[in-house]
mmCIF file of C-alpha atoms in Angstrom:
data_model
loop_
_atom_site.group_PDB
_atom_site.id
_atom_site.type_symbol
_atom_site.label_atom_id
_atom_site.label_comp_id
_atom_site.label_asym_id
_atom_site.label_seq_id
_atom_site.Cartn_x
_atom_site.Cartn_y
_atom_site.Cartn_z
ATOM 1 C CA UNK A 1 -8.048 -75.027 67.884
ATOM 2 C CA UNK A 2 -7.056 -71.498 68.914
ATOM 3 C CA UNK A 3 -7.749 -70.161 65.424
ATOM 4 C CA UNK A 4 -11.069 -72.016 65.269
ATOM 5 C CA UNK A 5 -12.098 -70.278 68.489
ATOM 6 C CA UNK A 6 -10.932 -66.954 67.081
ATOM 7 C CA UNK A 7 -12.947 -67.577 63.902
ATOM 8 C CA UNK A 8 -16.043 -68.378 65.974
ATOM 9 C CA UNK A 9 -15.469 -65.184 67.968
ATOM 10 C CA UNK A 10 -15.182 -63.116 64.795
ATOM 11 C CA UNK A 11 -18.246 -64.610 63.121
ATOM 12 C CA UNK A 12 -20.298 -64.243 66.315
ATOM 13 C CA UNK A 13 -19.256 -60.606 66.610
ATOM 14 C CA UNK A 14 -20.170 -59.947 62.965
ATOM 15 C CA UNK A 15 -23.595 -61.522 63.471
ATOM 16 C CA UNK A 16 -24.126 -59.523 66.669
ATOM 17 C CA UNK A 17 -23.062 -56.255 65.068
ATOM 18 C CA UNK A 18 -25.299 -56.861 62.059
ATOM 19 C CA UNK A 19 -28.213 -57.612 64.383
ATOM 20 C CA UNK A 20 -27.428 -54.462 66.359
ATOM 21 C CA UNK A 21 -28.568 -52.361 63.403
ATOM 22 C CA UNK A 22 -31.693 -54.504 63.028
ATOM 23 C CA UNK A 23 -32.483 -54.133 66.750
ATOM 24 C CA UNK A 24 -33.299 -50.455 66.127
ATOM 25 C CA UNK A 25 -31.845 -49.267 69.422
ATOM 26 C CA UNK A 26 -32.843 -52.471 71.238
ATOM 27 C CA UNK A 27 -36.498 -51.785 70.497
ATOM 28 C CA UNK A 28 -36.963 -55.103 68.634
ATOM 29 C CA UNK A 29 -36.742 -58.231 70.781
ATOM 30 C CA UNK A 30 -35.499 -60.823 68.269
ATOM 31 C CA UNK A 31 -32.510 -58.896 66.947
ATOM 32 C CA UNK A 32 -31.733 -57.647 70.462
ATOM 33 C CA UNK A 33 -31.468 -61.237 71.735
ATOM 34 C CA UNK A 34 -29.176 -62.085 68.810
ATOM 35 C CA UNK A 35 -26.964 -59.130 69.761
ATOM 36 C CA UNK A 36 -26.671 -60.269 73.373
ATOM 37 C CA UNK A 37 -26.034 -63.922 72.478
ATOM 38 C CA UNK A 38 -23.637 -63.058 69.667
ATOM 39 C CA UNK A 39 -21.480 -60.758 71.769
ATOM 40 C CA UNK A 40 -21.555 -63.248 74.646
ATOM 41 C CA UNK A 41 -20.283 -66.050 72.416
ATOM 42 C CA UNK A 42 -17.789 -63.730 70.746
ATOM 43 C CA UNK A 43 -16.190 -62.522 73.967
ATOM 44 C CA UNK A 44 -16.183 -65.990 75.525
ATOM 45 C CA UNK A 45 -14.403 -67.488 72.510
ATOM 46 C CA UNK A 46 -12.024 -64.526 72.322
ATOM 47 C CA UNK A 47 -11.154 -64.986 75.997
ATOM 48 C CA UNK A 48 -10.282 -68.636 75.332
ATOM 49 C CA UNK A 49 -8.206 -67.608 72.331
ATOM 50 C CA UNK A 50 -6.192 -65.203 74.468
ATOM 51 C CA UNK A 51 -4.855 -68.125 76.490
ATOM 52 C CA UNK A 52 -2.663 -69.073 73.524
ATOM 53 C CA UNK A 53 -2.461 -66.062 71.181
ATOM 54 C CA UNK A 54 -0.983 -62.708 72.282
ATOM 55 C CA UNK A 55 -3.709 -60.109 72.809
ATOM 56 C CA UNK A 56 -2.320 -57.709 70.192
ATOM 57 C CA UNK A 57 -2.173 -60.374 67.500
ATOM 58 C CA UNK A 58 -5.622 -61.755 68.331
ATOM 59 C CA UNK A 59 -7.123 -58.275 68.360
ATOM 60 C CA UNK A 60 -5.474 -57.357 65.052
ATOM 61 C CA UNK A 61 -7.040 -60.410 63.421
ATOM 62 C CA UNK A 62 -10.384 -59.893 65.218
ATOM 63 C CA UNK A 63 -10.722 -56.244 64.296
ATOM 64 C CA UNK A 64 -9.313 -56.489 60.776
ATOM 65 C CA UNK A 65 -11.472 -59.361 59.644
ATOM 66 C CA UNK A 66 -14.420 -58.018 61.633
ATOM 67 C CA UNK A 67 -14.296 -54.689 59.780
ATOM 68 C CA UNK A 68 -14.291 -56.396 56.401
ATOM 69 C CA UNK A 69 -17.016 -58.902 57.285
ATOM 70 C CA UNK A 70 -19.295 -56.312 58.922
ATOM 71 C CA UNK A 71 -18.895 -54.094 55.860
ATOM 72 C CA UNK A 72 -19.782 -57.019 53.609
ATOM 73 C CA UNK A 73 -22.797 -57.844 55.792
ATOM 74 C CA UNK A 74 -23.922 -54.210 55.621
ATOM 75 C CA UNK A 75 -23.623 -54.319 51.849
ATOM 76 C CA UNK A 76 -25.621 -57.565 51.556
ATOM 77 C CA UNK A 77 -28.203 -57.134 54.331
ATOM 78 C CA UNK A 78 -28.745 -53.393 54.374
ATOM 79 C CA UNK A 79 -27.764 -52.406 50.816
ATOM 80 C CA UNK A 80 -25.092 -50.061 52.160
ATOM 81 C CA UNK A 81 -22.674 -48.854 49.501
ATOM 82 C CA UNK A 82 -18.913 -49.126 49.668
ATOM 83 C CA UNK A 83 -16.920 -46.632 47.598
ATOM 84 C CA UNK A 84 -13.438 -47.147 46.186
ATOM 85 C CA UNK A 85 -11.776 -45.547 49.212
ATOM 86 C CA UNK A 86 -13.571 -47.894 51.600
ATOM 87 C CA UNK A 87 -12.686 -50.952 49.545
ATOM 88 C CA UNK A 88 -9.029 -49.931 49.211
ATOM 89 C CA UNK A 89 -8.850 -49.209 52.935
ATOM 90 C CA UNK A 90 -10.288 -52.611 53.786
ATOM 91 C CA UNK A 91 -7.845 -54.282 51.405
ATOM 92 C CA UNK A 92 -5.027 -52.555 53.302
ATOM 93 C CA UNK A 93 -6.458 -53.801 56.597
ATOM 94 C CA UNK A 94 -6.536 -57.374 55.270
ATOM 95 C CA UNK A 95 -2.982 -56.935 53.990
ATOM 96 C CA UNK A 96 -1.955 -55.811 57.475
ATOM 97 C CA UNK A 97 -3.535 -58.873 59.070
ATOM 98 C CA UNK A 98 -1.708 -61.088 56.562
ATOM 99 C CA UNK A 99 1.612 -59.351 57.278
ATOM 100 C CA UNK A 100 1.137 -59.812 61.023
ATOM 101 C CA UNK A 101 0.344 -63.505 60.597
ATOM 102 C CA UNK A 102 3.005 -64.339 58.033
ATOM 103 C CA UNK A 103 5.925 -62.212 59.167
ATOM 104 C CA UNK A 104 5.454 -61.625 62.902
ATOM 105 C CA UNK A 105 7.299 -63.832 65.319
ATOM 106 C CA UNK A 106 4.862 -62.736 68.055
ATOM 107 C CA UNK A 107 2.605 -65.688 67.355
ATOM 108 C CA UNK A 108 3.209 -69.339 66.652
ATOM 109 C CA UNK A 109 1.614 -70.911 63.590
#
């Protein structure tokens, strides 16, 4: 369940961050409400996750997957380009998250 909550936190944060661009500085009501709700859900679920996953491990997963998913959302929703350096860097971030999860004894699986 702890990883389900972490996944919900990550997806909610990605939705909120994507809506943050669409809110145009909180000048548009709909996207602004999505930002507030998304971050609220994200931080609530992350706080529940931290009861059973060490903060460093949870944050590594949260930030690593969040970076990749927000970049993908920017590419799809806003037609933002990703160059080779960005893609390679994100692949390294994902590799780091995998290493932490597979090889670290800091978290139970």
